[in-house]
Short mmCIF file of C-alpha atoms in Angstrom, two decimals:
data_model
loop_
_atom_site.label_atom_id
_atom_site.label_comp_id
_atom_site.label_asym_id
_atom_site.label_seq_id
_atom_site.Cartn_x
_atom_site.Cartn_y
_atom_site.Cartn_z
CA MET Q 385 -125.04 58.29 115.04
CA ASN Q 386 -122.14 60.25 116.70
CA ASP Q 387 -119.27 57.87 117.33
CA PHE Q 388 -117.14 60.62 118.91
CA TYR Q 389 -119.49 61.45 121.82
CA HIS Q 390 -117.75 61.38 125.10
CA ASN Q 391 -114.80 59.41 123.59
CA ASP Q 392 -111.07 60.10 124.07
CA ILE Q 393 -109.09 61.22 121.08
CA ILE Q 394 -105.62 59.78 121.83
CA SER Q 395 -104.30 58.46 118.55
CA VAL Q 396 -105.05 58.82 114.89
CA ARG Q 397 -104.62 55.05 114.75
CA ASP Q 398 -108.14 54.92 116.32
CA PHE Q 399 -109.52 56.61 113.08
CA ASP Q 400 -110.30 55.25 109.77
CA LYS Q 401 -111.08 56.99 106.53
CA ALA Q 402 -114.82 57.34 107.39
CA LYS Q 403 -114.01 58.91 110.81
CA PHE Q 404 -111.68 61.43 109.27
CA GLU Q 405 -114.36 62.38 106.57
CA ALA Q 406 -116.84 62.76 109.31
CA VAL Q 407 -114.49 65.25 111.05
CA PHE Q 408 -113.91 67.07 107.80
CA SER Q 409 -117.81 67.32 107.21
CA ALA Q 410 -118.21 68.58 110.67
CA THR Q 411 -115.49 71.11 110.22
CA ASN Q 412 -117.07 72.40 107.02
CA LYS Q 413 -120.25 72.73 108.84
CA ILE Q 414 -118.68 74.68 111.75
CA ILE Q 415 -117.14 77.09 109.29
CA LYS Q 416 -120.45 77.66 107.48
CA MET Q 417 -122.63 78.04 110.59
CA ASP Q 418 -124.08 81.40 111.59
CA PRO Q 419 -122.14 82.65 114.49
CA THR Q 420 -125.15 82.73 116.82
CA GLN Q 421 -125.94 79.14 115.80
CA ARG Q 422 -122.21 78.08 116.22
CA ARG Q 423 -122.05 79.36 119.81
CA GLU Q 424 -124.86 76.93 120.86
CA VAL Q 425 -122.60 73.94 120.07
CA GLY Q 426 -120.60 74.40 123.16
CA ARG Q 427 -122.69 76.61 125.24
CA GLY Q 428 -122.45 75.88 129.08
CA LYS Q 429 -119.42 73.57 128.54
CA THR Q 430 -115.80 74.06 129.75
CA LEU Q 431 -112.50 72.86 128.30
CA GLY Q 432 -109.87 72.10 130.72
CA TYR Q 433 -106.35 72.25 129.36
CA LEU Q 434 -103.09 70.95 130.95
CA PHE Q 435 -99.95 71.98 129.11
CA PHE Q 436 -96.65 70.72 130.63
CA GLU Q 437 -94.69 71.65 127.57
CA PRO Q 438 -94.56 75.14 125.95
CA SER Q 439 -97.18 75.72 123.49
CA THR Q 440 -98.56 78.74 121.47
CA ARG Q 441 -100.62 77.35 118.47
CA THR Q 442 -102.07 74.32 119.94
CA ARG Q 443 -103.17 75.59 123.46
CA LEU Q 444 -104.55 79.02 121.83
CA SER Q 445 -106.16 77.01 119.10
CA PHE Q 446 -108.05 74.91 121.65
CA GLN Q 447 -108.95 77.88 123.55
CA ALA Q 448 -110.17 79.60 120.33
CA ALA Q 449 -112.08 76.64 119.16
CA MET Q 450 -113.85 76.42 122.59
CA ALA Q 451 -114.72 80.15 122.32
CA LEU Q 452 -115.96 79.75 118.78
CA ILE Q 453 -118.63 77.27 119.79
CA GLY Q 454 -119.70 79.23 122.84
CA GLY Q 455 -117.84 77.41 125.63
CA THR Q 456 -115.27 78.52 128.21
CA SER Q 457 -111.68 77.39 129.04
CA LEU Q 458 -109.65 77.07 132.12
CA GLY Q 459 -106.35 75.20 132.95
CA ILE Q 460 -102.66 75.26 133.26
CA ALA Q 461 -100.47 76.88 130.77
CA ASP Q 462 -97.47 77.29 132.98
CA VAL Q 463 -96.58 74.37 135.18
CA SER Q 464 -94.44 76.63 137.46
CA LEU Q 465 -97.53 78.37 138.64
CA SER Q 466 -99.49 75.06 139.30
CA SER Q 467 -99.49 72.61 142.25
CA THR Q 468 -97.26 70.40 140.48
CA LYS Q 469 -94.50 72.48 141.89
CA LYS Q 470 -95.76 71.47 145.34
CA GLY Q 471 -95.41 67.81 144.44
CA GLU Q 472 -99.02 67.09 143.32
CA SER Q 473 -99.12 63.97 141.08
CA LEU Q 474 -100.13 64.03 137.44
CA ALA Q 475 -102.92 61.76 138.32
CA ASP Q 476 -104.33 64.19 140.90
CA THR Q 477 -103.92 67.20 138.73
CA ILE Q 478 -105.99 65.38 136.01
CA ARG Q 479 -108.56 64.43 138.57
CA MET Q 480 -108.87 68.11 139.74
CA ILE Q 481 -109.12 69.54 136.19
CA SER Q 482 -111.81 66.81 135.38
CA ILE Q 483 -113.96 68.08 138.24
CA TYR Q 484 -114.06 71.74 136.80
CA SER Q 485 -114.34 70.58 133.08
CA ASP Q 486 -116.43 68.75 130.49
CA VAL Q 487 -113.55 67.90 128.38
CA LEU Q 488 -109.81 67.87 128.81
CA ALA Q 489 -106.84 68.59 126.39
CA LEU Q 490 -103.31 67.46 127.67
CA ARG Q 491 -99.83 68.13 126.38
CA HIS Q 492 -97.15 66.28 128.32
CA PRO Q 493 -93.43 65.35 127.44
CA LEU Q 494 -93.77 61.84 128.59
CA ASP Q 495 -94.82 59.07 126.16
CA GLY Q 496 -98.10 57.31 127.20
CA SER Q 497 -99.35 60.38 129.14
CA SER Q 498 -102.41 61.04 127.25
CA ARG Q 499 -103.47 57.28 127.41
CA PHE Q 500 -102.83 57.44 131.26
CA ALA Q 501 -104.96 60.55 131.56
CA SER Q 502 -107.85 58.82 129.69
CA GLU Q 503 -107.82 56.10 132.21
CA ILE Q 504 -107.76 58.51 135.21
CA SER Q 505 -110.42 61.09 133.95
CA ASP Q 506 -114.08 60.43 133.69
CA LYS Q 507 -114.28 63.19 131.15
CA PRO Q 508 -113.11 62.70 127.52
CA VAL Q 509 -109.37 63.49 126.88
CA LEU Q 510 -107.98 65.02 123.81
CA ASN Q 511 -104.24 64.28 123.17
CA ALA Q 512 -102.53 67.67 122.43
CA GLY Q 513 -99.15 66.09 122.16
CA SER Q 514 -97.67 63.25 124.17
CA GLY Q 515 -93.85 62.87 124.25
CA THR Q 516 -92.51 61.70 121.00
CA GLU Q 517 -95.47 59.64 120.17
CA GLU Q 518 -98.28 61.55 118.59
CA HIS Q 519 -100.25 64.76 118.17
CA PRO Q 520 -103.53 63.61 116.60
CA THR Q 521 -105.37 66.98 116.42
CA GLN Q 522 -102.38 68.36 114.45
CA ALA Q 523 -102.69 65.38 111.93
CA ILE Q 524 -106.52 66.01 111.51
CA GLN Q 525 -105.78 69.72 111.00
CA ASP Q 526 -102.96 68.69 108.40
CA LEU Q 527 -105.23 66.34 106.52
CA TYR Q 528 -108.02 68.90 106.51
CA THR Q 529 -105.65 71.54 105.00
CA ILE Q 530 -104.39 69.28 102.29
CA LYS Q 531 -107.93 68.32 101.39
CA LYS Q 532 -109.14 72.08 101.37
CA GLU Q 533 -106.11 73.24 99.43
CA LYS Q 534 -105.77 70.36 96.96
CA ASN Q 535 -109.41 69.19 96.85
CA LYS Q 536 -108.47 65.64 97.50
CA ILE Q 537 -105.90 63.58 99.39
CA ASP Q 538 -105.91 60.31 97.37
CA GLY Q 539 -103.41 60.31 94.55
CA LEU Q 540 -101.17 63.09 95.95
CA LYS Q 541 -97.38 62.82 96.34
CA ILE Q 542 -96.49 64.05 99.77
CA GLY Q 543 -92.91 64.89 100.94
CA ILE Q 544 -92.11 65.09 104.76
CA VAL Q 545 -89.06 66.92 105.43
CA GLY Q 546 -86.77 67.26 108.52
CA ASP Q 547 -86.73 65.68 111.89
CA LEU Q 548 -88.63 62.32 111.22
CA LYS Q 549 -87.10 60.67 114.36
CA TYR Q 550 -88.35 62.84 117.23
CA GLY Q 551 -91.21 64.60 115.45
CA ARG Q 552 -94.64 63.41 116.91
CA THR Q 553 -96.41 65.36 114.29
CA VAL Q 554 -94.78 63.25 111.61
CA TYR Q 555 -95.97 59.93 113.10
CA SER Q 556 -99.50 61.17 113.51
CA LEU Q 557 -99.58 62.41 110.05
CA LEU Q 558 -98.09 59.14 108.64
CA TYR Q 559 -100.69 57.12 110.62
CA ALA Q 560 -103.48 59.20 109.19
CA LEU Q 561 -102.30 59.14 105.59
CA SER Q 562 -102.03 55.37 105.49
CA ASN Q 563 -105.83 55.48 105.21
CA TYR Q 564 -105.42 57.08 101.85
CA ASP Q 565 -103.89 56.21 98.49
CA VAL Q 566 -100.76 58.46 98.68
CA ASP Q 567 -97.19 58.24 97.55
CA ILE Q 568 -94.83 59.46 100.49
CA LYS Q 569 -91.30 60.57 100.42
CA LEU Q 570 -89.43 60.89 103.61
CA ILE Q 571 -86.46 63.34 103.57
CA SER Q 572 -84.22 63.78 106.58
CA PRO Q 573 -80.55 63.69 107.79
CA GLU Q 574 -79.50 59.93 108.22
CA SER Q 575 -79.37 60.39 111.97
CA LEU Q 576 -83.06 61.72 112.03
CA LYS Q 577 -84.51 59.01 109.93
CA ILE Q 578 -88.12 57.58 110.68
CA ARG Q 579 -88.03 54.92 113.34
CA SER Q 580 -88.55 51.75 111.48
CA ASP Q 581 -90.52 50.08 114.19
CA SER Q 582 -93.09 52.94 114.00
CA ILE Q 583 -93.91 52.58 110.44
CA TYR Q 584 -93.88 48.71 110.10
CA GLU Q 585 -97.64 48.68 109.51
CA ILE Q 586 -97.84 51.81 107.52
CA GLN Q 587 -95.34 50.43 104.97
CA LYS Q 588 -97.93 47.75 104.15
CA LYS Q 589 -100.52 50.47 103.23
CA VAL Q 590 -98.72 53.22 101.29
CA SER Q 591 -95.77 53.67 99.23
CA LEU Q 592 -92.65 54.96 101.24
CA LYS Q 593 -89.39 56.09 100.01
CA GLU Q 594 -86.65 57.59 102.09
CA SER Q 595 -83.80 60.02 101.09
CA THR Q 596 -81.45 62.59 102.48
CA ASN Q 597 -81.73 64.66 99.25
CA LEU Q 598 -84.56 67.11 98.98
CA ASP Q 599 -83.79 67.75 95.40
CA GLU Q 600 -84.41 64.20 94.59
CA PHE Q 601 -88.13 64.62 94.83
CA ILE Q 602 -88.94 68.35 95.07
CA ASP Q 603 -90.18 68.89 91.43
CA GLU Q 604 -92.77 66.02 91.76
CA LEU Q 605 -94.40 66.69 95.04
CA ASP Q 606 -97.82 68.02 95.52
CA VAL Q 607 -97.40 68.71 99.28
CA VAL Q 608 -94.15 69.55 101.20
CA TYR Q 609 -94.62 69.14 104.77
CA VAL Q 610 -91.60 70.79 106.63
CA THR Q 611 -90.78 70.07 110.18
CA ARG Q 612 -88.32 71.75 112.59
CA ILE Q 613 -85.42 70.01 113.96
CA GLN Q 614 -86.24 69.83 117.70
CA LYS Q 615 -83.26 70.93 119.74
CA GLU Q 616 -85.25 69.95 122.93
CA ARG Q 617 -85.77 66.38 121.87
CA PHE Q 618 -82.07 65.73 121.57
CA PRO Q 619 -80.22 63.97 124.42
CA ASP Q 620 -76.89 65.25 123.21
CA GLU Q 621 -76.37 68.94 122.18
CA GLU Q 622 -73.48 68.11 119.91
CA GLU Q 623 -75.65 65.75 117.92
CA TYR Q 624 -78.23 68.56 117.35
CA GLN Q 625 -75.49 70.96 116.03
CA LYS Q 626 -74.50 68.37 113.46
CA VAL Q 627 -78.03 68.37 111.79
CA ARG Q 628 -79.09 71.90 112.63
CA GLY Q 629 -80.14 73.65 109.37
CA SER Q 630 -79.95 70.57 107.32
CA TYR Q 631 -82.90 71.88 105.02
CA LYS Q 632 -84.02 75.21 104.29
CA ILE Q 633 -86.92 76.07 102.14
CA GLY Q 634 -86.11 79.36 100.36
CA LEU Q 635 -87.22 80.88 97.07
CA ASP Q 636 -84.65 78.71 95.22
CA VAL Q 637 -86.52 75.64 96.37
CA VAL Q 638 -89.91 77.17 95.77
CA ASN Q 639 -88.86 77.71 92.05
CA LYS Q 640 -88.34 74.07 91.62
CA MET Q 641 -91.60 73.06 92.90
CA LYS Q 642 -94.88 72.60 90.91
CA GLU Q 643 -96.89 75.81 90.63
CA ASN Q 644 -99.95 74.27 92.49
CA ALA Q 645 -97.82 72.50 95.21
CA ILE Q 646 -98.19 73.52 98.80
CA ILE Q 647 -95.90 73.95 101.64
CA LEU Q 648 -97.12 73.07 105.19
CA HIS Q 649 -95.42 73.28 108.64
CA PRO Q 650 -96.93 72.38 112.10
CA LEU Q 651 -95.00 75.43 113.37
CA PRO Q 652 -93.21 76.98 115.15
CA ARG Q 653 -90.32 77.40 112.54
CA VAL Q 654 -86.89 78.32 113.25
CA ASP Q 655 -84.85 78.65 110.05
CA GLU Q 656 -86.23 75.83 107.99
CA ILE Q 657 -88.41 78.09 105.99
CA SER Q 658 -87.31 81.48 104.81
CA THR Q 659 -89.66 84.45 105.46
CA ASP Q 660 -89.26 85.17 101.78
CA VAL Q 661 -91.45 82.16 101.11
CA ASP Q 662 -94.31 83.47 103.06
CA SER Q 663 -95.75 85.64 100.23
CA THR Q 664 -95.61 82.82 97.59
CA ALA Q 665 -98.72 80.99 96.45
CA GLN Q 666 -97.23 77.70 97.81
CA ALA Q 667 -96.94 78.77 101.46
CA LYS Q 668 -100.16 77.61 103.18
CA TYR Q 669 -98.81 77.09 106.76
CA PHE Q 670 -100.40 80.05 108.28
CA ARG Q 671 -103.69 78.93 106.69
CA GLN Q 672 -103.00 75.50 108.18
CA ALA Q 673 -102.78 77.05 111.56
CA GLU Q 674 -106.17 78.78 110.94
CA TYR Q 675 -107.78 75.55 110.00
CA GLY Q 676 -106.65 74.05 113.35
CA LYS Q 677 -109.09 76.44 115.21
CA PHE Q 678 -112.04 74.97 113.13
CA THR Q 679 -111.02 71.32 113.20
CA ARG Q 680 -110.54 71.39 116.95
CA ALA Q 681 -113.93 73.24 117.23
CA ALA Q 682 -115.53 70.25 115.37
CA LEU Q 683 -113.84 67.72 117.34
CA LEU Q 684 -115.07 69.47 120.55
CA GLY Q 685 -118.42 69.82 119.26
CA LEU Q 686 -118.62 65.99 118.37
CA VAL Q 687 -117.21 64.90 121.73
CA LEU Q 688 -119.55 67.04 123.76
CA ASN Q 689 -122.75 66.64 121.90
CA GLU Q 690 -124.46 63.11 121.85
CA SER Q 691 -126.41 63.81 118.62
CA GLY Q 692 -123.69 65.87 117.06
CA PHE Q 693 -124.55 69.31 115.90
#
């Protein structure tokens, strides 16, 4: 039975551990498949993408994933070149892309945008980032990376560093991790602490501890998940300047880490991870980006095929 068929993927809060494990299993299958067989998974299907915010990895990852399973992609990557500039509503744009597609991927700056799209579209919608809320396919990619690189998720100590207030990848990751037995450390400037209302339920399920000091936990962490301090989310430029560059992962930090610890980042990075770190054994963020192609290919395959693949 395929629980994903023709269903929207809006929030990781709609997932439980069994669903995550089903996606991981499907991802492993996609990776191991013969290329000819893999191209049959999405043959004749079209992905419609609507990106109302700049994106490199997520949009290209969705397109690469669709190509990997033999499908095609079309959509909006630059809003300035779409009918939105003529005043077309989001609802009408979604309806039009739905006509031309079998599945949609939407990124939009407004909270609730993906949920709204799922109510408008008669085709399944995958949330590729909605406002400051969630980024579920990123969280699935992140969990898969942790499991592949650490061979488990349960029992790990995981530090999440940087912008915990505005980072939608952070909230999706926390919701996802709440399905596992993990110890989470939240490290951020005081002004970018996690929104307490958003983790009320999570606190009941996993161990959470907050700090402004990365050194307090760095030598005990199995996973260091670094996030960019997002200038574009700040309502006040002066407030951004106060916290810019609060944490920087350089070789000095890596030398304090466990030898088998891993560093992840949803990317893009600015100055929060030094390029010197890229060649270390702990740096897994580019591999994490590669895994995103395969996890999204698995999700698309599950959503598009009634009996799975």
